PDB file of C-alpha atoms in Angstrom:
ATOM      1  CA  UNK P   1      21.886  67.570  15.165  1.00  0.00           C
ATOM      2  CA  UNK P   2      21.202  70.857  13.601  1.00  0.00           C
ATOM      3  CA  UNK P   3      19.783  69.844  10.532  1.00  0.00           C
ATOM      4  CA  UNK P   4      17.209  67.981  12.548  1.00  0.00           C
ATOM      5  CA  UNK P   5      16.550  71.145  14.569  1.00  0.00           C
ATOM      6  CA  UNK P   6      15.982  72.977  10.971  1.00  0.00           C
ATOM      7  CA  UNK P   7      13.709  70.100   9.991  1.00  0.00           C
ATOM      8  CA  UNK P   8      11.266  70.694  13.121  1.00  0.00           C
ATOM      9  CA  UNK P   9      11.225  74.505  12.244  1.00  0.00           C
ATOM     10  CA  UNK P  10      10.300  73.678   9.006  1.00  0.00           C
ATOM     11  CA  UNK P  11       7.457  71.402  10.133  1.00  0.00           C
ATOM     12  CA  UNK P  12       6.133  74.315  12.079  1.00  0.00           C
ATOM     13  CA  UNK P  13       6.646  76.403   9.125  1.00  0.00           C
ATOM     14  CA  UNK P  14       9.543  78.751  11.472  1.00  0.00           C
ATOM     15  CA  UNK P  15      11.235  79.312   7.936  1.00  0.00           C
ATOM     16  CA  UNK P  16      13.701  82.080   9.399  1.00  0.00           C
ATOM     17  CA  UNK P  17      14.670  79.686  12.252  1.00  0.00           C
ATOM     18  CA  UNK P  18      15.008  76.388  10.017  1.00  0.00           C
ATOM     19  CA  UNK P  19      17.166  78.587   7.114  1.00  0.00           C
ATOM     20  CA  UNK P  20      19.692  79.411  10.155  1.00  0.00           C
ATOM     21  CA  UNK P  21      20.376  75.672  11.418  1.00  0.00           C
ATOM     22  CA  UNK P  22      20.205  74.251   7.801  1.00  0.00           C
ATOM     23  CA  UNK P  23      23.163  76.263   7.100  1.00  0.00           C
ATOM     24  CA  UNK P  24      24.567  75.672  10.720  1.00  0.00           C
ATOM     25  CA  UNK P  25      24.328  72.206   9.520  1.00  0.00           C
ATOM     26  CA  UNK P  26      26.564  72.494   6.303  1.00  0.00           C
ATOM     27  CA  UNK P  27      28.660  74.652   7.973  1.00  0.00           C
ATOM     28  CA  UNK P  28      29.737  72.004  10.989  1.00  0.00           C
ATOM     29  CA  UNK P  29      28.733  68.951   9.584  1.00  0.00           C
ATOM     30  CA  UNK P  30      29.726  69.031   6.165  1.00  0.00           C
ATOM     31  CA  UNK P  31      27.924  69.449   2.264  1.00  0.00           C
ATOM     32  CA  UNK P  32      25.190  66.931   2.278  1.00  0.00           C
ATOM     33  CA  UNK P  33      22.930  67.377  -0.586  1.00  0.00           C
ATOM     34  CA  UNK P  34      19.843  66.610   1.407  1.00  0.00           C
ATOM     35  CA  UNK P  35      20.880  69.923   3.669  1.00  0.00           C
ATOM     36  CA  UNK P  36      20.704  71.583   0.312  1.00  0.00           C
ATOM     37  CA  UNK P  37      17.663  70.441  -0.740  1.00  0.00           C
ATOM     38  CA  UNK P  38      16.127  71.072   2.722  1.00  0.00           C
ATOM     39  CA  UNK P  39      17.455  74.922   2.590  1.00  0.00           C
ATOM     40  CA  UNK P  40      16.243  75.385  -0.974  1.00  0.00           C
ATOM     41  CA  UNK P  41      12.820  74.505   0.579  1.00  0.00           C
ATOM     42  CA  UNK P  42      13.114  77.056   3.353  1.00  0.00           C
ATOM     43  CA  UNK P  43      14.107  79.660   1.006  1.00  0.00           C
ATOM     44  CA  UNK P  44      11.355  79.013  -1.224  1.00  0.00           C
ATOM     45  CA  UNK P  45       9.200  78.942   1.192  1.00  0.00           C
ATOM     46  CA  UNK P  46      10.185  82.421   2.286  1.00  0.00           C
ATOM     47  CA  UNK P  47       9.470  83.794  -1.347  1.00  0.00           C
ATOM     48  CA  UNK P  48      13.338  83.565  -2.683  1.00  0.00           C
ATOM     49  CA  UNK P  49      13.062  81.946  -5.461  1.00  0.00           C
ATOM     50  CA  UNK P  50      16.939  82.706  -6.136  1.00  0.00           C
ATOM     51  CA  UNK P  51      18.331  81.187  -3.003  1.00  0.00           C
ATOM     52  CA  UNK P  52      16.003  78.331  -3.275  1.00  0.00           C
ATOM     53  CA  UNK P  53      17.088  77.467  -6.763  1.00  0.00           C
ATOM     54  CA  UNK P  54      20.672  77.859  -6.284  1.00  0.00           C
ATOM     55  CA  UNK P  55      20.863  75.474  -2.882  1.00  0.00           C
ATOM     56  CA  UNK P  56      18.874  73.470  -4.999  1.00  0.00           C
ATOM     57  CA  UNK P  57      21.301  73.085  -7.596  1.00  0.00           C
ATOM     58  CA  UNK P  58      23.884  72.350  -5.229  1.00  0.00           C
ATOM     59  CA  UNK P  59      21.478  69.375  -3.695  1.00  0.00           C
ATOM     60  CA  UNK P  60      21.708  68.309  -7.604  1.00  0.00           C
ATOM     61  CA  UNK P  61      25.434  68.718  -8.279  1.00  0.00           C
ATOM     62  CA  UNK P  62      25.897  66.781  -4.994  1.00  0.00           C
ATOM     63  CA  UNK P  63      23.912  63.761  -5.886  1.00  0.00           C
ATOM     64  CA  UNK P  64      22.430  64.153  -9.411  1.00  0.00           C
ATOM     65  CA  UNK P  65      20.502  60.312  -9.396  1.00  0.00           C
ATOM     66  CA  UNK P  66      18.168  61.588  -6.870  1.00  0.00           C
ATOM     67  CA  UNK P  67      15.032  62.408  -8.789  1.00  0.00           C
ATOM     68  CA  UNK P  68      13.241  64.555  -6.230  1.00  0.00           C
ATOM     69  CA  UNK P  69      15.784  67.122  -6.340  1.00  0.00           C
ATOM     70  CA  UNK P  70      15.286  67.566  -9.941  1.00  0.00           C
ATOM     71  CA  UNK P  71      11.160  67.641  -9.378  1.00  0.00           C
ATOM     72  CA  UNK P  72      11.640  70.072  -6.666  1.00  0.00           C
ATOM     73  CA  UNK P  73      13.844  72.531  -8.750  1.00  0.00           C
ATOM     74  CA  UNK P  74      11.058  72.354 -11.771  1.00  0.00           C
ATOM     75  CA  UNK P  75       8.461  72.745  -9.360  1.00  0.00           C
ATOM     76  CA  UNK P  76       9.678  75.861  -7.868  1.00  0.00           C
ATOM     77  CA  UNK P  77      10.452  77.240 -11.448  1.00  0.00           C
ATOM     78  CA  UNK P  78       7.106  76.345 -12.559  1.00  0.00           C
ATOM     79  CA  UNK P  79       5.136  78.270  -9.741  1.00  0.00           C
ATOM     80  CA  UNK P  80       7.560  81.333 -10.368  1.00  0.00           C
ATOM     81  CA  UNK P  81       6.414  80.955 -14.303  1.00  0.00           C
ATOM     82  CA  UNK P  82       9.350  79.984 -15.472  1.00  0.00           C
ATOM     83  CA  UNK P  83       8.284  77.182 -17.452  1.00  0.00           C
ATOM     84  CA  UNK P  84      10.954  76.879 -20.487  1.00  0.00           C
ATOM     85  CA  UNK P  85      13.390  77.287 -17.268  1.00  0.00           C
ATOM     86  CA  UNK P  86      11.690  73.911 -15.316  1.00  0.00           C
ATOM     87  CA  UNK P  87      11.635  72.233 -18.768  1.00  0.00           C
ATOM     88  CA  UNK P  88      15.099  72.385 -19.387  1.00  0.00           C
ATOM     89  CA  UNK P  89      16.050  71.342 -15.893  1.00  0.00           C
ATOM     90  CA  UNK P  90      13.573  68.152 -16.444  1.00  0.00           C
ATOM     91  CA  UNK P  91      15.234  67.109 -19.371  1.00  0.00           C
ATOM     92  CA  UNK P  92      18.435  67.068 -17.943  1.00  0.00           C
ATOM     93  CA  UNK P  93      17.297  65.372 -15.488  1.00  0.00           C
ATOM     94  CA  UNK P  94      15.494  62.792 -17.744  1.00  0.00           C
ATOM     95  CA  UNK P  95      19.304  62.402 -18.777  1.00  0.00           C
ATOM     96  CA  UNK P  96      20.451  61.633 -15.383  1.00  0.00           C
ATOM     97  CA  UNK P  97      17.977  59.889 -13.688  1.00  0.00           C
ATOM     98  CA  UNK P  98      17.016  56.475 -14.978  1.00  0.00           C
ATOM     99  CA  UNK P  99      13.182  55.803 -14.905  1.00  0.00           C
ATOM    100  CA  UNK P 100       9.856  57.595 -14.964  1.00  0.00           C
ATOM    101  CA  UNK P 101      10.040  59.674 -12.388  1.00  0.00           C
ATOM    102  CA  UNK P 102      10.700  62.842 -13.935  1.00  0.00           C
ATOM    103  CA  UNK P 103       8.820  62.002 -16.836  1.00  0.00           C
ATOM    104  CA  UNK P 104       5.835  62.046 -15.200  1.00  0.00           C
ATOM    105  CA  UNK P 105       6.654  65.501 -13.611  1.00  0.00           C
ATOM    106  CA  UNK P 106       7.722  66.405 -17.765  1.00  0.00           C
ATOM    107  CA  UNK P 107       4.182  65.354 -18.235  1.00  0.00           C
ATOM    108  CA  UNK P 108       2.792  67.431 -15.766  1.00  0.00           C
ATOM    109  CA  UNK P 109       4.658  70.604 -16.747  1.00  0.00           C
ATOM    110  CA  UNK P 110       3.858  70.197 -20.415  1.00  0.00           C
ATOM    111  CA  UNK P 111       0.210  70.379 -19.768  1.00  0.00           C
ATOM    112  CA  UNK P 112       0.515  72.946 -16.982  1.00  0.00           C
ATOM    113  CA  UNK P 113       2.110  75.414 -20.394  1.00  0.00           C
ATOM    114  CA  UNK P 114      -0.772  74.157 -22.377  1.00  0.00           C
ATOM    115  CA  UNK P 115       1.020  71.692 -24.367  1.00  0.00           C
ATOM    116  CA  UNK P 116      -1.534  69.329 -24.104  1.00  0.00           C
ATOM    117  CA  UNK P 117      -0.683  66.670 -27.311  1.00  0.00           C
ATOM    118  CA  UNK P 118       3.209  66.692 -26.116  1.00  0.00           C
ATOM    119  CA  UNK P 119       1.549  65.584 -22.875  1.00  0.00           C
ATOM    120  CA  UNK P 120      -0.844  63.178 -24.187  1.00  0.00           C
ATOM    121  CA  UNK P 121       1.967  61.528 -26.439  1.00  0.00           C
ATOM    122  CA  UNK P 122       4.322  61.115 -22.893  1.00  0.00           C
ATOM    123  CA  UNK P 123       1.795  59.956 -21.318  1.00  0.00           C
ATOM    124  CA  UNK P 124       1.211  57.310 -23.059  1.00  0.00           C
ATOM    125  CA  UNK P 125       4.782  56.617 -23.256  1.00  0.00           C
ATOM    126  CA  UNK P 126       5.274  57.290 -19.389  1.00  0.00           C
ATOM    127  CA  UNK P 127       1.924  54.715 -18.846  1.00  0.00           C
ATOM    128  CA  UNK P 128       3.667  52.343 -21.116  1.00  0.00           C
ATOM    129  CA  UNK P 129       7.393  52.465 -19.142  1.00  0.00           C
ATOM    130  CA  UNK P 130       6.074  52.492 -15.687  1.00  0.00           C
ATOM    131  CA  UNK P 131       1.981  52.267 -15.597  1.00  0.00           C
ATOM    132  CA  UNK P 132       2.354  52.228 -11.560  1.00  0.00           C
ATOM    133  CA  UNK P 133       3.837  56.033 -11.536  1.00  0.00           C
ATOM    134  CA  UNK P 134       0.905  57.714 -13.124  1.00  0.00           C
ATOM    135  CA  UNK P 135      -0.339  58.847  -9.734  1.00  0.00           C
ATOM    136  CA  UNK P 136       2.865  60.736  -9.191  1.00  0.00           C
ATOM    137  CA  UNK P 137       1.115  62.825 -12.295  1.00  0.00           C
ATOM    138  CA  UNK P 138      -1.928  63.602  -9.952  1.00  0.00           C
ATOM    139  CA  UNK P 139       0.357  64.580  -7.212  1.00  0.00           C
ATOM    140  CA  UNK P 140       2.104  67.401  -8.908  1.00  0.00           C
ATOM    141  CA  UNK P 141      -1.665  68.451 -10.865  1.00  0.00           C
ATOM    142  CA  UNK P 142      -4.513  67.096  -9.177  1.00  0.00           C
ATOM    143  CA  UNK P 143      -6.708  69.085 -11.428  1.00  0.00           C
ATOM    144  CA  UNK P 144      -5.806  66.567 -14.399  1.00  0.00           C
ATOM    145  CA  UNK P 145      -8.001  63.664 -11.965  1.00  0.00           C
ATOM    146  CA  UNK P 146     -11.059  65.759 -14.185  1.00  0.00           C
ATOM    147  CA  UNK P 147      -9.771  65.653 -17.296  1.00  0.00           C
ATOM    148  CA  UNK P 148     -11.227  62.867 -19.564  1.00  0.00           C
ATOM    149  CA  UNK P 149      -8.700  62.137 -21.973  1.00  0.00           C
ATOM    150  CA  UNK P 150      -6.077  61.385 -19.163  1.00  0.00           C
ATOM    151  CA  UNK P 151      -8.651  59.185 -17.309  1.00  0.00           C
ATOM    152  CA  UNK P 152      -9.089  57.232 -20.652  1.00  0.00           C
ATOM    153  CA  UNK P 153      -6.131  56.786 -21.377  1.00  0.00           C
ATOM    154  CA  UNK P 154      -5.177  55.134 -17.994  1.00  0.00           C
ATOM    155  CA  UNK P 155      -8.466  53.167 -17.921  1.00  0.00           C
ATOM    156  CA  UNK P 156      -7.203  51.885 -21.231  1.00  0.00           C
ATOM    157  CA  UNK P 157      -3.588  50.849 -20.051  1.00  0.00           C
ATOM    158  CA  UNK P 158      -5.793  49.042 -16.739  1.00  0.00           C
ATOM    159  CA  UNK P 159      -7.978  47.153 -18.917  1.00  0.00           C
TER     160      UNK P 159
END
C-alpha cells in the first residue's frame, strides 16, 4: 500500500511526498529491491545523486539479474559526469546480466564519452547478438537516430 502511494507522487512528480512512503514502504513491508530502485529515482530526481546511487545499489544487491537497475545506476552516473564511474557499473553488470541489454546502454555510454570506434565495434557486436535491441540504443541517445554510420550499420544488419 505505501509504495503504491509513493508511486502516484512520483507520477505527479511530488518527489518529497513519494521519498517518504517509499521508505514507509521498506520500513513496514520489508526490502524489496523494486522499493529501492523506486527511491533511488525519487532521490535523483530531487538532485541527490548520493542517495539515489546508494538505494540504487541496494535495488542491485537485492536482485542483481534485473538489467534496468544496472541501466538506471549508469544513467544517473552518466548525467552527473561520471562516466568511468557508469562504465564500470555496466561492465559488471554485463557480468551479471545475461543478454544485450546493458550492452546496448555500454554502447550508448561509450559514444556519449566520445569513444566512438569502441562504440562502433559493440555495435556491431550488440546488432549481431540481439539485432531487435538496437532501439533500446535510441532510447538512452536519441541524438545517435542522425548519425550516419549507426544508421548504416543497422540498415546493413536489415538487409
Amino acid at each position: 500500500m505505501f509504495f503504491s502511494i509513493g508511486e502516484c507522487y512520483a507520477a505527479e512528480g511530488q518527489w518529497m511526498n513519494a521519498i517518504q512512503y517509499f521508505e514507509k514502504a521498506i520500513e513496514v513491508e520489508g526490502e524489496q529491491e523494486e522499493y529501492y530502485a523506486a527511491l533511488g529515482e525519487a532521490y535523483f530526481n530531487m538532485g541527490n545523486t548520493e542517495m539515489a546511487v546508494e538505494h540504487l545499489e541496494e535495488a542491485i544487491a537485492l536482485n542483481e539479474l534485473e538489467a534496468r537497475y544496472w541501466i538506471l545506476l549508469a544513467t544517473f552516473l552518466m548525467e552527473k559526469d561520471q562516466a568511468e564511474a557508469a562504465m564500470d557499473v555496466l561492465e559488471a553488470g554485463m557480468e551479471a546480466v545475461p543478454g544485450t541489454e546493458i550492452l546496448y546502454c555500454r554502447i550508448a555510454c561509450l559514444f556519449a564519452i566520445g569513444q566512438r570506434n569502441a562504440a562502433l565495434y559493440w555495435l556491431g557486436e550488440a546488432l549481431q547478438e540481439d539485432f531487435g535491441m538496437y532501439p533500446s540504443l535510441f532510447e538512452l541517445m536519441p541524438d545517435l537516430q542522425a548519425d550516419p554510420e549507426v544508421m548504416a550499420m543497422i540498415k546493413n544488419f536489415v538487409l
